[in-house]
Amino acid sequence: MIRKILTYFTFPIFFVWLLVISYNSSKRKPDSVMELFTDLSWLYDWPKWLDIPLMKWINDGFKVFNEKYGIYFEVINDFLLGAILSLKKFLIVLPWPVVIGLVVAVVFFSSGRKIGTTVFVGFCTFFIGFLHPKFWDKAIETTSIMIIGIIICIIIGIPLGIAMSRNNKVRNAILPVLELMQTIPSFCYLIPGIMLFGLGAVPAIIATVIYAVPPLVRLTDLGITLVDTEVIEAAEAFGASPKQKLLGVQLPLALPNIMQGINQCTMMALAMVVIASMIGTRGLGDEVLLGLQQLNVGKATEAGLAIVLLAIVLDRITQAYGKRIQDRNKPPE
Amino acid sequence: MSKIEIRNIYKIFGPQPNQVLSMVQNGADKEQVLEETGHTVGLDNVSLSIEEGEIFVCMGLSGSGKSTLIRHINRLIDPTAGQVLVNDVDVLSLDDKEILEFRKKTMSMVFQRFGLFPHKTIIENVAYGLEIQEVPEDKRKEIAQGQIDAVGLQGFENQYPAQLSGGMQQRVGLARALATDPQILLMDEAFSALDPLIRSEMQSQLVDLQSKLKKTIVFITHDLDESLKLGDHIGILNGGRLVQVGRPEDIILNPADDYVKAFVKDVNRSKVLRAKTVMTKIDKFDTSGINPSSTYKYDEDTFIEDLIPRVLKNRSTIEVINKAGTTTGYISSEELSEALTQTN
Ligand SMILES: Nc1ncnc2c1ncn2[C@@H]1O[C@H](COP(=O)(O)OP(=O)(O)OP(=O)(O)O)[C@@H](O)[C@H]1O
Ligand SMILES: [Mg+2]
């Protein structure tokens, strides 16, 4: 009981302490504290001194942080930038018919040889360039950033999802973080990226990963947890080790869900890369932005359409594969 | 020593089983515990021994704890209190590595809802135990093929489980369990999804198989006829408590309580009782009235079902002989009618 009261007391104490600090550090405070009691005008308009100096703290802290660890971020920056650039260069060097051919081939095999889907996706790909020749390279640029972002998502997200499914403590620790990540407006994710890496493609990747990883983590966890307990028991009854169980039974059976996670991850990554055009990430997004700034509705719409086409292509590719696995696990009645 | 020995097992499901344990040990029953603490009693002081080479049938209504009991034997479930010994080894003392070895070497299991791997083909499913044991691929394919043939599923090797009917899936489960040639076979309602014809065929197959392979089988069912047909011994569970263990005829002739009585009420006694249990011993039988021309010799293990027409139609007497051919007793219409109408 007493302990409870004490814990409740810490909150007002902490609050008062914050007030005192902000008052002391403020440059616009009245000459003496006594003035606050004689002149009550500060109660009507929000007083200038009642301002927690969070901005200053963060800037100071960040400076120290950057001096100490900046070198590591530079390494990461160089690495990611290198990865994006080489992927982009590779895709741009290829003649565009070859790229379309590649996309068609990937769709054809991943969808289990469905002709309809394949032809449809082929046309969508073609139309990206057909809308405006400039869009082809831009789309490749956007895709390169996304692919690198998705790869990082997979490297982080799937193991995290597996860890969650195995241990309730880990799940309880990670779930609130995921919830927080999904409630924050996507635009805010650009902040940490800019702070650490400045402008350009790398902060876009960081933002993409933070924004797009939660559904993948959740769906991996869900997929593994949903595997029929009796099937797991069967594996255990034959003496399967935890590793054999995971790789041989749980992951394959969770794969449709994981693929859906990757699909969602892809769509969210695309949304983020488009938004990231505001911090100078090049790609289809900056065409939209440019169109809007010049009040050129046609241009903005054309670029928007290109983004939709790109979204369709990526969605079909990731969806088709997941669907095929699902069909195998539950064949038609 | 027995092959499997279960000593004073308690299993309580819920967030704080250990705190509820003493309540259960002091005699509170399942309903009481559920009402007062919200915990479910799975097993309540169950002790059993199962001998090598026998079929032990565990019977009880839905929710009586049969599946829970069988899962203690290969330690898919850890008990709240008690001991499980298999081959004289305390299963609960095994560490993580040892338990895997133990499961690989000694036993396999057939599941109530089949527990097949939906992403593997039938032959891969059947070979799973061998795959875990790291048997080379062609060898395990060969063994698996043999088992598939044995349960009559040739032609379905490369299908997926979802493409098979329930009964066929159950047979895949059986083939998978047999493929590792285990000493102990745990079968959780292994035949419940089969239609009556295939079911009775599979029961006969199991009895045949057992006479050849002499495995130790723990078989769960809620069907009394099945348990009487298969069981060397039968254990009856009610609300997590083991209410009676005995040979089929013990259970029929001397049910321990009303629960068991209700179970055996409608059983066809003539299919369960054997000549040796209903006969009058040779020294107590008045042989003077026997007409030698209408006396027939029968083996002592014959079910009385087979004797009824002989005795009733021709008014003859049955001379019961043992394996060595010596006469041990007699059955006349008097013994028969007593056996068939006995009420407890
Ligand atoms: N994992 C679990 N968590 C909580 N309670 C459980 C769990 N497993 C079993 N129980 C409870 O234990 C009791 C026995 O269940 P069990 O599955 O052993 O029954 P059963 O005899 O096999 O029944 P059925 O014939 O329906 O298969 C039931 O009351 C059930 O609610
Ligand atoms: Mg059961």
mmCIF file of C-alpha atoms and ligand atoms in Angstrom, chain B residues 13-14 30 40-43 60-69 71 77 112 188-189 220 222 237, ligand 1:
data_model
loop_
_atom_site.group_PDB
_atom_site.id
_atom_site.type_symbol
_atom_site.label_atom_id
_atom_site.label_comp_id
_atom_site.label_asym_id
_atom_site.label_seq_id
_atom_site.Cartn_x
_atom_site.Cartn_y
_atom_site.Cartn_z
ATOM 1 C CA PHE B 13 -3.340 -27.401 -16.433
ATOM 2 C CA GLY B 14 -3.387 -23.733 -15.513
ATOM 3 C CA LYS B 30 -12.013 -32.216 -11.191
ATOM 4 C CA THR B 40 -8.114 -28.170 -15.065
ATOM 5 C CA VAL B 41 -7.116 -31.519 -13.620
ATOM 6 C CA GLY B 42 -5.721 -33.588 -16.473
ATOM 7 C CA LEU B 43 -4.538 -36.561 -14.448
ATOM 8 C CA GLY B 60 -12.571 -43.207 -21.026
ATOM 9 C CA LEU B 61 -15.019 -40.564 -22.113
ATOM 10 C CA SER B 62 -14.003 -37.396 -23.907
ATOM 11 C CA GLY B 63 -11.933 -35.172 -21.633
ATOM 12 C CA SER B 64 -11.075 -37.940 -19.197
ATOM 13 C CA GLY B 65 -7.335 -37.439 -19.741
ATOM 14 C CA LYS B 66 -6.431 -40.193 -22.186
ATOM 15 C CA SER B 67 -4.404 -38.023 -24.551
ATOM 16 C CA THR B 68 -2.773 -36.337 -21.598
ATOM 17 C CA LEU B 69 -1.708 -39.693 -20.178
ATOM 18 C CA ARG B 71 1.779 -37.773 -23.875
ATOM 19 C CA ILE B 77 3.917 -33.212 -21.506
ATOM 20 C CA GLN B 112 -5.790 -38.463 -32.856
ATOM 21 C CA ASP B 188 -4.057 -41.980 -29.662
ATOM 22 C CA GLU B 189 -7.466 -42.932 -31.058
ATOM 23 C CA ILE B 220 -6.325 -45.122 -26.662
ATOM 24 C CA HIS B 222 -13.355 -44.427 -26.283
ATOM 25 C CA LEU B 237 -10.038 -43.221 -16.843
HETATM 26 N N1 LIG C 1 -2.953 -27.842 -23.047
HETATM 27 C C1 LIG C 1 -4.008 -27.872 -22.201
HETATM 28 N N2 LIG C 1 -4.341 -26.801 -21.476
HETATM 29 C C2 LIG C 1 -5.383 -26.831 -20.600
HETATM 30 N N3 LIG C 1 -6.155 -27.892 -20.406
HETATM 31 C C3 LIG C 1 -5.894 -29.002 -21.104
HETATM 32 C C4 LIG C 1 -4.811 -29.055 -22.040
HETATM 33 N N4 LIG C 1 -4.780 -30.282 -22.586
HETATM 34 C C5 LIG C 1 -5.796 -30.960 -22.022
HETATM 35 N N5 LIG C 1 -6.463 -30.206 -21.132
HETATM 36 C C6 LIG C 1 -7.604 -30.632 -20.291
HETATM 37 O O1 LIG C 1 -7.310 -31.882 -19.729
HETATM 38 C C7 LIG C 1 -8.432 -32.745 -19.771
HETATM 39 C C8 LIG C 1 -8.084 -34.025 -20.469
HETATM 40 O O2 LIG C 1 -7.847 -33.768 -21.812
HETATM 41 P P1 LIG C 1 -7.412 -34.893 -22.836
HETATM 42 O O3 LIG C 1 -7.085 -34.236 -24.124
HETATM 43 O O4 LIG C 1 -6.357 -35.731 -22.230
HETATM 44 O O5 LIG C 1 -8.771 -35.718 -22.974
HETATM 45 P P2 LIG C 1 -9.047 -37.033 -23.799
HETATM 46 O O6 LIG C 1 -9.397 -38.094 -22.819
HETATM 47 O O7 LIG C 1 -7.936 -37.329 -24.729
HETATM 48 O O8 LIG C 1 -10.359 -36.630 -24.590
HETATM 49 P P3 LIG C 1 -10.756 -36.927 -26.119
HETATM 50 O O9 LIG C 1 -11.367 -38.302 -26.129
HETATM 51 O O10 LIG C 1 -11.769 -35.883 -26.436
HETATM 52 O O11 LIG C 1 -9.530 -36.826 -26.951
HETATM 53 C C9 LIG C 1 -9.546 -31.968 -20.439
HETATM 54 O O12 LIG C 1 -10.416 -31.511 -19.427
HETATM 55 C C10 LIG C 1 -8.850 -30.816 -21.105
HETATM 56 O O13 LIG C 1 -9.667 -29.666 -21.018
#
